[in-house]
Each structure stands twice: as C-alpha cells, then as structure tokens.
CSV table of C-alpha atoms and ligand atoms in Angstrom, one decimal:
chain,number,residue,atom,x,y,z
J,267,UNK,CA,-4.2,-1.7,3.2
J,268,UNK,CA,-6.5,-2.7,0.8
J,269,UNK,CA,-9.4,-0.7,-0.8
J,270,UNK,CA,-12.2,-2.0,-3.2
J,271,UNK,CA,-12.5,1.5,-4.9
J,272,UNK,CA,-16.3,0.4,-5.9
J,273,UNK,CA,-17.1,0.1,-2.2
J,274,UNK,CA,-17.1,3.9,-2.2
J,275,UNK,CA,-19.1,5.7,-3.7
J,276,UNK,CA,-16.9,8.8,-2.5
J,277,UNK,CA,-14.4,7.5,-4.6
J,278,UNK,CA,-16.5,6.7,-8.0
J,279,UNK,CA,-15.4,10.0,-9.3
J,280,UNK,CA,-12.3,12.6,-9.9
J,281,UNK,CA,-12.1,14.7,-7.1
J,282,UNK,CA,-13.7,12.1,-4.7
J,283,UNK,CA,-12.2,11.2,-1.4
J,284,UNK,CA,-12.8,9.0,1.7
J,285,UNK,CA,-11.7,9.3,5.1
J,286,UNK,CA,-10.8,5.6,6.2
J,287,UNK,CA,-10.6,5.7,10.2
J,288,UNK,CA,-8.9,2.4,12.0
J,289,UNK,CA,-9.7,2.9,15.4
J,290,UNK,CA,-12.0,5.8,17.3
J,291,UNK,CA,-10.6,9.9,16.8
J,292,UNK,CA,-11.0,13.0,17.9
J,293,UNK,CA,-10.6,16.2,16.1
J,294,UNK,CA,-7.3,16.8,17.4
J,295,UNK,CA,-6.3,13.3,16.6
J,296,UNK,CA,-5.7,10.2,18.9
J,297,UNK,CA,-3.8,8.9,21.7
J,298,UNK,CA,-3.3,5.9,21.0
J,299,UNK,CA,-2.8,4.1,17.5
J,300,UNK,CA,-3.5,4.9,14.0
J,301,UNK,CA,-4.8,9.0,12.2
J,302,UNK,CA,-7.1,7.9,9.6
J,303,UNK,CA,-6.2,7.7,6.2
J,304,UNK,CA,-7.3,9.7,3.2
J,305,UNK,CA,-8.4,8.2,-0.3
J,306,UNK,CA,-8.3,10.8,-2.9
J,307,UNK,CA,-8.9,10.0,-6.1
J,308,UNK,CA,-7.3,12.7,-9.2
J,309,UNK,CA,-7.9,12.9,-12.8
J,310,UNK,CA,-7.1,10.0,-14.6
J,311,UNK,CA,-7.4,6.9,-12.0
J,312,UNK,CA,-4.6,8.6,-10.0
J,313,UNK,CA,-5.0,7.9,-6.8
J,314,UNK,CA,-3.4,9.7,-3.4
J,315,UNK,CA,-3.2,8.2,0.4
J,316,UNK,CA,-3.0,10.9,2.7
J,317,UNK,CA,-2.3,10.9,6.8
J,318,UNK,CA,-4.8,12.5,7.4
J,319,UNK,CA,-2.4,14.4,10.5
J,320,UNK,CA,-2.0,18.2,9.7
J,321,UNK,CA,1.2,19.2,9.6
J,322,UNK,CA,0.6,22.2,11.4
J,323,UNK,CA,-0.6,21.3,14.6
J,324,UNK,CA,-1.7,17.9,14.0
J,325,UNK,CA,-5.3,18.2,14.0
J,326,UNK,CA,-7.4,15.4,11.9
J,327,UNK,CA,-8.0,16.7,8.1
J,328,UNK,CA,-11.3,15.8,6.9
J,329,UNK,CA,-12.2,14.3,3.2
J,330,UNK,CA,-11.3,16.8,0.2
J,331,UNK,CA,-13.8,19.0,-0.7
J,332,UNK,CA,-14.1,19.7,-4.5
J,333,UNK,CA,-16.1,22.8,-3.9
J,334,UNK,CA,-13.5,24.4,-1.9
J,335,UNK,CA,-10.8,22.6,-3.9
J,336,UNK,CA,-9.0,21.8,-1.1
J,337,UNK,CA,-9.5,19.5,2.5
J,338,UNK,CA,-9.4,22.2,4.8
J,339,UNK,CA,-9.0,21.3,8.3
J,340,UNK,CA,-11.1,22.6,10.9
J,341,UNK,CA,-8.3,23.8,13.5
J,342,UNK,CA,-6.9,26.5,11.9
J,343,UNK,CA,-7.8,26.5,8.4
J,344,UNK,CA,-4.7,25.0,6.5
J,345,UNK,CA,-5.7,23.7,3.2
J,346,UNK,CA,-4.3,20.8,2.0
J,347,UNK,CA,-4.6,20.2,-2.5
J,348,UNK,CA,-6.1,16.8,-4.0
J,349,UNK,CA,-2.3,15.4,-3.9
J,350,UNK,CA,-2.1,16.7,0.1
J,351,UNK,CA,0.4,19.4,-1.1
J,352,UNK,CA,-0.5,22.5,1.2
J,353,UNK,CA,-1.9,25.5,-1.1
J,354,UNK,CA,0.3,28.3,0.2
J,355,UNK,CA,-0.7,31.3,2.7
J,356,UNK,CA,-1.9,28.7,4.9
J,357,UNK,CA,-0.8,28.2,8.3
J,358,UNK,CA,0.8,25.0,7.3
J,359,UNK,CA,3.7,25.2,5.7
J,360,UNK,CA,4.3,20.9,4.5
J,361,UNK,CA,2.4,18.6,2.5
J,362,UNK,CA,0.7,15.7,4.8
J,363,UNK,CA,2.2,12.7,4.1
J,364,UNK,CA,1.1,10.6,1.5
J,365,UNK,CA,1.6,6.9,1.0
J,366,UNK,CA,2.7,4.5,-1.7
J,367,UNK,CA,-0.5,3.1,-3.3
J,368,UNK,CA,-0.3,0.8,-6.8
J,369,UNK,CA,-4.1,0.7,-8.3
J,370,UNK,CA,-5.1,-2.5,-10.5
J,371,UNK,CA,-6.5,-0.1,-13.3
J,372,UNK,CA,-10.2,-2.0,-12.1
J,373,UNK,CA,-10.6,-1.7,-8.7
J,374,UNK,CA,-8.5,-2.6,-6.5
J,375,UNK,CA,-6.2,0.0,-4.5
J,376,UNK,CA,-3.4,-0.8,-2.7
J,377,UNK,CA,-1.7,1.5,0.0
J,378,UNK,CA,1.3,0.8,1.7
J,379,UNK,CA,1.1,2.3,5.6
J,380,UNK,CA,4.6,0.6,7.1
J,381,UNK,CA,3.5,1.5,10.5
J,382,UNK,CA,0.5,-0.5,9.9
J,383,UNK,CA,2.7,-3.4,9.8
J,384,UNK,CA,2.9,-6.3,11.9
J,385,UNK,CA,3.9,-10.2,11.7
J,386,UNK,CA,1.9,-13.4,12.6
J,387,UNK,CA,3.4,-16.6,13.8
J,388,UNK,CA,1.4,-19.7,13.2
J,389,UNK,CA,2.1,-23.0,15.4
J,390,UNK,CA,-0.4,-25.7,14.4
J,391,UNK,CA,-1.8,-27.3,17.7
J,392,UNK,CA,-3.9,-30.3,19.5
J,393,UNK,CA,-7.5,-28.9,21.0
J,394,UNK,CA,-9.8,-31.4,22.5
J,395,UNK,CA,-12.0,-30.8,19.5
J,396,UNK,CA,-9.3,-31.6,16.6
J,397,UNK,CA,-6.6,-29.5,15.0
J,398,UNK,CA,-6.3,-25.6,15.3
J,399,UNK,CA,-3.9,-23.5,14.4
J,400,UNK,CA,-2.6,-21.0,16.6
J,401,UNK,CA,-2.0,-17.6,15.4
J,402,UNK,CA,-0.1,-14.6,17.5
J,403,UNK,CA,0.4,-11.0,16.3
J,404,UNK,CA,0.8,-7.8,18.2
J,405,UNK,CA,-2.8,-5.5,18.2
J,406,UNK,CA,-3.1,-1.7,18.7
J,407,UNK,CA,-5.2,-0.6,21.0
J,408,UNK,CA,-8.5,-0.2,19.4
J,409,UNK,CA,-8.0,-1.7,16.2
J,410,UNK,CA,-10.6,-4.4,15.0
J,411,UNK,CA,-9.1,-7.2,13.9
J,412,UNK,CA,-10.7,-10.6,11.9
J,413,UNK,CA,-9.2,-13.8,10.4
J,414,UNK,CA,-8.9,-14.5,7.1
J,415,UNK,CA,-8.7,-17.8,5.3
J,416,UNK,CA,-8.2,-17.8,1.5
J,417,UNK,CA,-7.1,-21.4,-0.3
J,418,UNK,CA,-4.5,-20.3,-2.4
J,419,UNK,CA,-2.7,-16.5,-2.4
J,420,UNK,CA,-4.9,-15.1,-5.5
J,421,UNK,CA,-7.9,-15.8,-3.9
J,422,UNK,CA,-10.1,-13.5,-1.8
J,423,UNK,CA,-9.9,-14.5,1.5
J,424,UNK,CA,-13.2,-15.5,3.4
J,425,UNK,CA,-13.6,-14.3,7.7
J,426,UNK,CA,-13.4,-17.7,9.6
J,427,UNK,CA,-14.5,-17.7,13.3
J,428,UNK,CA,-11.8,-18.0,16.0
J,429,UNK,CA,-11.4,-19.2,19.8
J,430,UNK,CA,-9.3,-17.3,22.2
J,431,UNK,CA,-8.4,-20.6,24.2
J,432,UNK,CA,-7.1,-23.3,22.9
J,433,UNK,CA,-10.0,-25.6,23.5
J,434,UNK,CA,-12.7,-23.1,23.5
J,435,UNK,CA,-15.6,-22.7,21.2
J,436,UNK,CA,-14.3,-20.9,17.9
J,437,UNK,CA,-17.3,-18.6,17.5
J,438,UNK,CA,-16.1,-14.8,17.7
J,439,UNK,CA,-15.2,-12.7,14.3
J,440,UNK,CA,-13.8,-9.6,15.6
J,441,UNK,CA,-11.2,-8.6,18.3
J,442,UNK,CA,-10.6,-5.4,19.6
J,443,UNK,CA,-6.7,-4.7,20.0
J,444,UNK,CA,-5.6,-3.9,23.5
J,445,UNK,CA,-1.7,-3.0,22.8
J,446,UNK,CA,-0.7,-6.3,23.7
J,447,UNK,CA,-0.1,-9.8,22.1
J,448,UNK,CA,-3.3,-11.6,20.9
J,449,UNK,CA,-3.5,-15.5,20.8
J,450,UNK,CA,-6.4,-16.9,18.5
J,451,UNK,CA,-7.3,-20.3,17.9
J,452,UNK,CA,-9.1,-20.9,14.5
J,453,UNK,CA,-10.5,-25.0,13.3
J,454,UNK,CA,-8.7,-26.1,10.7
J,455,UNK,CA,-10.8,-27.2,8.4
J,456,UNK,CA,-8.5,-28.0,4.8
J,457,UNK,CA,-4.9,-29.0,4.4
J,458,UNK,CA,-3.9,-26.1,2.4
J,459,UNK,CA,-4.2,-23.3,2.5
J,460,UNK,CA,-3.4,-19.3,3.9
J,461,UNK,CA,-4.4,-17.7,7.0
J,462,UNK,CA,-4.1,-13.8,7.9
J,463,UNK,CA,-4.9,-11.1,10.0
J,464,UNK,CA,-6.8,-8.4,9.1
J,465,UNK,CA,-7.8,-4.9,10.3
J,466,UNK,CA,-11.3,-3.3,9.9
J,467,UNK,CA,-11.7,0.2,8.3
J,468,UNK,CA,-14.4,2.3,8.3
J,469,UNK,CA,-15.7,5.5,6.8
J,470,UNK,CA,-14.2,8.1,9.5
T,134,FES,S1,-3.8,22.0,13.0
T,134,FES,FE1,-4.5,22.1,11.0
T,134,FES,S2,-4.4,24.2,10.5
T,134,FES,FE2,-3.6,24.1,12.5
C-alpha cells in the first residue's frame, strides 16, 4: 500500500493518525475481506501501520488520539500506544499488529500488508476495435479496484478506463470485488509500457 503522507492532513503532524478502510466495516469488524489499516505517525518521521483488529476481542480500533495518548477502542476499552503496543491494565493483553512500512524521508509511505497481495496475468488480445490487453487478478469482496497505466516503473501511474468484455466499450474506472476472478479489457494505446491493479482506500 501506498500513502502520499501530504494527502492527510491527519498525518502532517507527530502524533497524527489515519484510519485507511478498504472495503465497508462495522465496529466489530467485517466478514468478509480486509480490517482497516492504521497510519500513525511518531516523533521524528517514524511511522507505524497498525491492523486496526483488537487483539482482545477483535473489535475495530479507531485513529490514535493524542489527547488520551492512546487509540482506545470502543468495545471494551483496551488502549493501544502510538507504536500499537497495548498500555498495560488493559483488557488486552498484545500489541495489534503492525506492518513493515519504508518512508521516502518526503512523502511517500510505503506499507507492506502480504495479505493484501495478489498477482495479475496479462495476455495481449484482438477486439473488434484494435488491440487490448487482457488483465486477470483475484478481487475481495468489496474492494474497489482501478487500472493503472504508468510508461516506465518510476513514474506515477495514471487510471485508464477498462471494458469487461473483450469487445465492449472501455469506459468504467472502478470495480467492485466480488470474491471471484475479474477479467478486464483496457485499449492499448502505446507500445511500452506498465499496467497494474490497484485498490482504493479511504479515510475509515
Ligand atoms: S475488543 Fe477491544 S477491548 Fe475488547
């Protein structure tokens, strides 16, 4: 997952933190794919990734609260520190799980979620309207997902509209994950270049 810190304004500051949801949640969490993630940001452009899942009873921590010092989550009160160690006396007794992240000293985060993981196969293919390629990945049920195209791998990768028939009209953006395979056909419009599938966050 990757975060554009400035995007935030949660996150301009020590001691600010995001909630980043995936897909739709409840308090007690969600049935069906991906808790949200928690951006905390420390002293000194230290950043922390947090599953947001409480390890006491798995209820859905919400964004760290400087004021109380801690995120305390709304089930039974367990409070979880800046680094999602638990501060102790609470009911939970282990940290929440944090993930790898590697920050660009700038802006740009990056957090490594391996459950989040999932591979693409690409088959170029004939359409009645010219060359497409043909991309297939594996979607969670909920999940937004969008096609990027970026010309070479340093650069920022732009949405590019896809069909989901082969010879239909390449006009959606977004597709919602339904836990099976996806098929989507995008124009190919340059003989270089990368394409790749990403998922949509939101403030959660
Ligand atoms: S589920 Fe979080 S304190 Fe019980």
């Amino acid at each position: 997952m990757r975060v554009n810190v400035s995007g935030f304004d949660a996150l301009k500051n020590e001691n600010g933190s995001v909630r980043l949801a995936l897909n739709a949640f409840t308090l007690t969490g969600t049935s069906n794919a991906f808790y949200p993630v928690l951006v905390n940001r420390g002293a000194n452009n230290q950043f922390f990734a947090l599953d947001t899942r409480c390890t006491h009873m798995g209820c859905v921590v919400p964004p760290f609260n400087a004021t109380a010092g801690a995120s305390v989550c709304p089930c039974h009160s367990s409070r979880f520190r800046i680094d999602g160690t638990v501060v102790p006396g609470s009911p939970a007794t282990r940290a929440l799980q944090s993930f790898p992240v590697s920050f660009d000293g700038v802006d740009l985060l990056c957090i490594e979620i391996a459950t989040l993981g999932y591979t693409v196969s690409e088959t170029s293919v004939q359409s009645g309207t010219g060359a497409r390629v043909q991309l297939q990945f594996p979607t969670r049920t909920g999940v937004k997902y969008e096609v990027l195209f970026r010309q070479s791998l340093a650069g920022a990768g732009v949405v590019v509209p896809f069909a989901t028939t082969i010879g239909g009209a390449a006009t959606a953006t977004v597709l919602t994950g339904n836990n099976a395979a996806a098929t989507l056909f995008v124009d190919r419009t340059s003989d270089a270049g990368f394409y790749s599938i990403a998922v949509q966050v939101n403030p959660g």
